[in-house]
C-alpha cells in the first residue's frame, strides 16, 4: 500500500490518542498508517489515554508523552458501555457523560502544547438532543462549544442525527461523514445475489427525517425510493418521547422486491422491526438494513425472533461504536469495518490536504458497482 500524501510534509508529528474502549479500531488505524508510511513494526502512532480514577469515581488524565508540536487525533466512542470503573467498590459502566469528560481531561493534560487537536467522535455525543422544542437543554451544541473553547480545531463525526448542529461552531472545523461506500461494499460481499436495479430493489426511509441519506443511496444506486412516516401521540410521553401509534408507507408496490432500510441508528429497534413487518405484509421479498450505529439498547431477542420468522434477513452496522460478542455472533448481523477509512482521513489531514474526495465516494461506488456487474 502506498501513502498518497508522501510528497507533502506533515502538519506536525502524528499522535493518535486512543480513549478507553477504542483499542481495537485504533490499532487497525495504526496498522494502516504504519504500512503506508513504511514504519518499522515496533513503531506506533497510538498513545493510550491514561485516566485513573479515585475511589469516589473522580478522575484525572495523564499524558505520557511530550505534547509539544504534535498533531493530535483523539478517537473516542462515547457509547461504549463495556468500559467500567470502580466507584465506592462497585463496578460502574461508563456513561456517555463519563466518556466526554475524559476527552476534556485528555485535552487539558496536553497543556496547550499540541500543535493541533482533532476529535474523532464517530457517534456524536448528545447528537439526538440537537434542537429545542420546549424549555430544555441544547446539550450537543454546548458540548461542541466546550471542545472548541479548549482548543480543538476539528471535530469529525459520522452520520450525525442532525448535521445542522454544526451551526453552534460556525467558525471551526466540523465534518459529518457518511459510510455509504463501505455499506454498499459490505453488502456486495455478503449478499452475492443482490441486484441494484429498479425492478428488484427499493430504498426505504423509516421516517421523514432520514430522507436525505436515503435520497443519496437511491441516487447513486439508481433505485426507487419509499418512505414511512410516524404517527405519534403527542398527548403522552413515555420514556422521554411521544409514543408512535402507527407507521404509514408512502411509495410504489414492494411485492417481490428486496428492501434496504437506511437509518442512522438502531436504538431499541422497535420502529425498524415494525416497518419490516409491514413491508413483509405488503409482499416484500427480503429485508436488509443499513444503520451506521447499532445500539440495541433493549437487547437482541426481538431481532432473533424477527429473524426466525423471516421478517429480517441482514442488519449492517459499523464498528464505529461498541458491539458485544453476543451481537457479533448473530447470523442476521454483519459488521462493517471503518478503520481503513478513518486511517485515510487522518493521513490526509495530517498532511494538511483536502478530504473533499474522501467525503464524496460517488466515483468509488460507481467503480465497485461496475466490477460487480461485470462479474
PDB file of N, CA and C in Angstrom, residues 278-320:
ATOM      1  N   UNK A 278     -44.396  -4.649   8.379  1.00  0.00           N
ATOM      2  CA  UNK A 278     -45.393  -4.073   7.464  1.00  0.00           C
ATOM      3  C   UNK A 278     -44.985  -4.285   5.998  1.00  0.00           C
ATOM      4  N   UNK A 279     -43.694  -4.182   5.722  1.00  0.00           N
ATOM      5  CA  UNK A 279     -43.216  -4.404   4.355  1.00  0.00           C
ATOM      6  C   UNK A 279     -43.400  -5.868   3.940  1.00  0.00           C
ATOM      7  N   UNK A 280     -43.188  -6.781   4.889  1.00  0.00           N
ATOM      8  CA  UNK A 280     -43.418  -8.203   4.610  1.00  0.00           C
ATOM      9  C   UNK A 280     -44.892  -8.462   4.308  1.00  0.00           C
ATOM     10  N   UNK A 281     -45.763  -7.792   5.047  1.00  0.00           N
ATOM     11  CA  UNK A 281     -47.197  -7.943   4.803  1.00  0.00           C
ATOM     12  C   UNK A 281     -47.575  -7.455   3.408  1.00  0.00           C
ATOM     13  N   UNK A 282     -46.799  -6.497   2.884  1.00  0.00           N
ATOM     14  CA  UNK A 282     -47.051  -5.970   1.542  1.00  0.00           C
ATOM     15  C   UNK A 282     -46.389  -6.817   0.453  1.00  0.00           C
ATOM     16  N   UNK A 283     -45.718  -7.917   0.864  1.00  0.00           N
ATOM     17  CA  UNK A 283     -45.148  -8.841  -0.112  1.00  0.00           C
ATOM     18  C   UNK A 283     -43.680  -8.654  -0.413  1.00  0.00           C
ATOM     19  N   UNK A 284     -42.944  -7.896   0.413  1.00  0.00           N
ATOM     20  CA  UNK A 284     -41.510  -7.696   0.180  1.00  0.00           C
ATOM     21  C   UNK A 284     -40.781  -9.033   0.219  1.00  0.00           C
ATOM     22  N   UNK A 285     -39.754  -9.178  -0.598  1.00  0.00           N
ATOM     23  CA  UNK A 285     -39.000 -10.424  -0.703  1.00  0.00           C
ATOM     24  C   UNK A 285     -38.039 -10.594   0.470  1.00  0.00           C
ATOM     25  N   UNK A 286     -36.976  -9.773   0.508  1.00  0.00           N
ATOM     26  CA  UNK A 286     -36.008  -9.801   1.602  1.00  0.00           C
ATOM     27  C   UNK A 286     -35.854  -8.394   2.159  1.00  0.00           C
ATOM     28  N   UNK A 287     -35.544  -8.325   3.446  1.00  0.00           N
ATOM     29  CA  UNK A 287     -35.400  -7.017   4.082  1.00  0.00           C
ATOM     30  C   UNK A 287     -34.035  -6.911   4.739  1.00  0.00           C
ATOM     31  N   UNK A 288     -33.291  -5.883   4.307  1.00  0.00           N
ATOM     32  CA  UNK A 288     -31.985  -5.579   4.869  1.00  0.00           C
ATOM     33  C   UNK A 288     -32.034  -4.192   5.502  1.00  0.00           C
ATOM     34  N   UNK A 289     -31.068  -3.900   6.341  1.00  0.00           N
ATOM     35  CA  UNK A 289     -30.992  -2.572   6.960  1.00  0.00           C
ATOM     36  C   UNK A 289     -29.562  -2.088   6.970  1.00  0.00           C
ATOM     37  N   UNK A 290     -29.366  -0.833   6.559  1.00  0.00           N
ATOM     38  CA  UNK A 290     -28.093  -0.138   6.691  1.00  0.00           C
ATOM     39  C   UNK A 290     -28.248   0.879   7.818  1.00  0.00           C
ATOM     40  N   UNK A 291     -27.623   0.648   8.938  1.00  0.00           N
ATOM     41  CA  UNK A 291     -27.669   1.608  10.031  1.00  0.00           C
ATOM     42  C   UNK A 291     -26.250   1.814  10.549  1.00  0.00           C
ATOM     43  N   UNK A 292     -25.828   3.061  10.607  1.00  0.00           N
ATOM     44  CA  UNK A 292     -24.453   3.361  10.980  1.00  0.00           C
ATOM     45  C   UNK A 292     -24.129   2.868  12.383  1.00  0.00           C
ATOM     46  N   UNK A 293     -25.065   3.086  13.316  1.00  0.00           N
ATOM     47  CA  UNK A 293     -24.810   2.741  14.715  1.00  0.00           C
ATOM     48  C   UNK A 293     -25.847   1.743  15.233  1.00  0.00           C
ATOM     49  N   UNK A 294     -25.363   0.604  15.709  1.00  0.00           N
ATOM     50  CA  UNK A 294     -26.249  -0.403  16.289  1.00  0.00           C
ATOM     51  C   UNK A 294     -26.137  -0.381  17.801  1.00  0.00           C
ATOM     52  N   UNK A 295     -27.090   0.276  18.455  1.00  0.00           N
ATOM     53  CA  UNK A 295     -27.060   0.400  19.920  1.00  0.00           C
ATOM     54  C   UNK A 295     -27.706  -0.803  20.602  1.00  0.00           C
ATOM     55  N   UNK A 296     -28.844  -1.259  20.087  1.00  0.00           N
ATOM     56  CA  UNK A 296     -29.563  -2.424  20.621  1.00  0.00           C
ATOM     57  C   UNK A 296     -29.741  -2.301  22.140  1.00  0.00           C
ATOM     58  N   UNK A 297     -30.327  -1.175  22.553  1.00  0.00           N
ATOM     59  CA  UNK A 297     -30.417  -0.869  23.989  1.00  0.00           C
ATOM     60  C   UNK A 297     -31.333  -1.830  24.751  1.00  0.00           C
ATOM     61  N   UNK A 298     -32.249  -2.485  24.060  1.00  0.00           N
ATOM     62  CA  UNK A 298     -33.155  -3.428  24.727  1.00  0.00           C
ATOM     63  C   UNK A 298     -32.777  -4.880  24.471  1.00  0.00           C
ATOM     64  N   UNK A 299     -31.540  -5.108  24.047  1.00  0.00           N
ATOM     65  CA  UNK A 299     -31.105  -6.479  23.813  1.00  0.00           C
ATOM     66  C   UNK A 299     -31.397  -6.950  22.393  1.00  0.00           C
ATOM     67  N   UNK A 300     -31.159  -8.245  22.162  1.00  0.00           N
ATOM     68  CA  UNK A 300     -31.211  -8.807  20.818  1.00  0.00           C
ATOM     69  C   UNK A 300     -32.385  -9.754  20.574  1.00  0.00           C
ATOM     70  N   UNK A 301     -33.161 -10.042  21.610  1.00  0.00           N
ATOM     71  CA  UNK A 301     -34.204 -11.071  21.489  1.00  0.00           C
ATOM     72  C   UNK A 301     -35.231 -10.743  20.398  1.00  0.00           C
ATOM     73  N   UNK A 302     -35.664  -9.489  20.340  1.00  0.00           N
ATOM     74  CA  UNK A 302     -36.680  -9.133  19.347  1.00  0.00           C
ATOM     75  C   UNK A 302     -36.145  -9.315  17.931  1.00  0.00           C
ATOM     76  N   UNK A 303     -34.845  -9.087  17.727  1.00  0.00           N
ATOM     77  CA  UNK A 303     -34.240  -9.294  16.408  1.00  0.00           C
ATOM     78  C   UNK A 303     -34.074 -10.783  16.111  1.00  0.00           C
ATOM     79  N   UNK A 304     -33.725 -11.552  17.149  1.00  0.00           N
ATOM     80  CA  UNK A 304     -33.646 -13.004  16.979  1.00  0.00           C
ATOM     81  C   UNK A 304     -34.996 -13.570  16.541  1.00  0.00           C
ATOM     82  N   UNK A 305     -36.053 -13.106  17.203  1.00  0.00           N
ATOM     83  CA  UNK A 305     -37.402 -13.582  16.879  1.00  0.00           C
ATOM     84  C   UNK A 305     -37.794 -13.196  15.458  1.00  0.00           C
ATOM     85  N   UNK A 306     -37.488 -11.942  15.085  1.00  0.00           N
ATOM     86  CA  UNK A 306     -37.829 -11.460  13.740  1.00  0.00           C
ATOM     87  C   UNK A 306     -37.071 -12.245  12.676  1.00  0.00           C
ATOM     88  N   UNK A 307     -35.819 -12.597  12.961  1.00  0.00           N
ATOM     89  CA  UNK A 307     -35.015 -13.363  12.004  1.00  0.00           C
ATOM     90  C   UNK A 307     -35.585 -14.774  11.837  1.00  0.00           C
ATOM     91  N   UNK A 308     -35.978 -15.386  12.945  1.00  0.00           N
ATOM     92  CA  UNK A 308     -36.558 -16.737  12.888  1.00  0.00           C
ATOM     93  C   UNK A 308     -37.869 -16.756  12.115  1.00  0.00           C
ATOM     94  N   UNK A 309     -38.631 -15.661  12.199  1.00  0.00           N
ATOM     95  CA  UNK A 309     -39.907 -15.563  11.490  1.00  0.00           C
ATOM     96  C   UNK A 309     -39.730 -15.154  10.031  1.00  0.00           C
ATOM     97  N   UNK A 310     -38.484 -14.820   9.646  1.00  0.00           N
ATOM     98  CA  UNK A 310     -38.227 -14.413   8.271  1.00  0.00           C
ATOM     99  C   UNK A 310     -38.572 -12.973   7.974  1.00  0.00           C
ATOM    100  N   UNK A 311     -38.690 -12.159   9.013  1.00  0.00           N
ATOM    101  CA  UNK A 311     -39.043 -10.749   8.816  1.00  0.00           C
ATOM    102  C   UNK A 311     -37.827  -9.938   8.385  1.00  0.00           C
ATOM    103  N   UNK A 312     -36.672 -10.221   8.968  1.00  0.00           N
ATOM    104  CA  UNK A 312     -35.440  -9.544   8.559  1.00  0.00           C
ATOM    105  C   UNK A 312     -34.448 -10.577   8.044  1.00  0.00           C
ATOM    106  N   UNK A 313     -33.543 -10.122   7.170  1.00  0.00           N
ATOM    107  CA  UNK A 313     -32.540 -11.026   6.602  1.00  0.00           C
ATOM    108  C   UNK A 313     -31.121 -10.663   7.024  1.00  0.00           C
ATOM    109  N   UNK A 314     -30.791  -9.363   7.059  1.00  0.00           N
ATOM    110  CA  UNK A 314     -29.448  -8.956   7.445  1.00  0.00           C
ATOM    111  C   UNK A 314     -29.465  -7.504   7.919  1.00  0.00           C
ATOM    112  N   UNK A 315     -28.767  -7.268   9.031  1.00  0.00           N
ATOM    113  CA  UNK A 315     -28.607  -5.920   9.564  1.00  0.00           C
ATOM    114  C   UNK A 315     -27.130  -5.540   9.450  1.00  0.00           C
ATOM    115  N   UNK A 316     -26.850  -4.446   8.773  1.00  0.00           N
ATOM    116  CA  UNK A 316     -25.479  -3.959   8.624  1.00  0.00           C
ATOM    117  C   UNK A 316     -25.279  -2.747   9.523  1.00  0.00           C
ATOM    118  N   UNK A 317     -24.315  -2.816  10.441  1.00  0.00           N
ATOM    119  CA  UNK A 317     -23.925  -1.631  11.204  1.00  0.00           C
ATOM    120  C   UNK A 317     -22.396  -1.568  11.231  1.00  0.00           C
ATOM    121  N   UNK A 318     -21.850  -0.409  11.554  1.00  0.00           N
ATOM    122  CA  UNK A 318     -20.401  -0.215  11.506  1.00  0.00           C
ATOM    123  C   UNK A 318     -19.748  -0.614  12.827  1.00  0.00           C
ATOM    124  N   UNK A 319     -18.412  -0.669  12.800  1.00  0.00           N
ATOM    125  CA  UNK A 319     -17.632  -0.924  14.015  1.00  0.00           C
ATOM    126  C   UNK A 319     -17.195   0.379  14.672  1.00  0.00           C
ATOM    127  N   UNK A 320     -17.911   1.462  14.381  1.00  0.00           N
ATOM    128  CA  UNK A 320     -17.570   2.771  14.941  1.00  0.00           C
ATOM    129  C   UNK A 320     -17.914   2.886  16.418  1.00  0.00           C
TER     130      UNK A 320
END
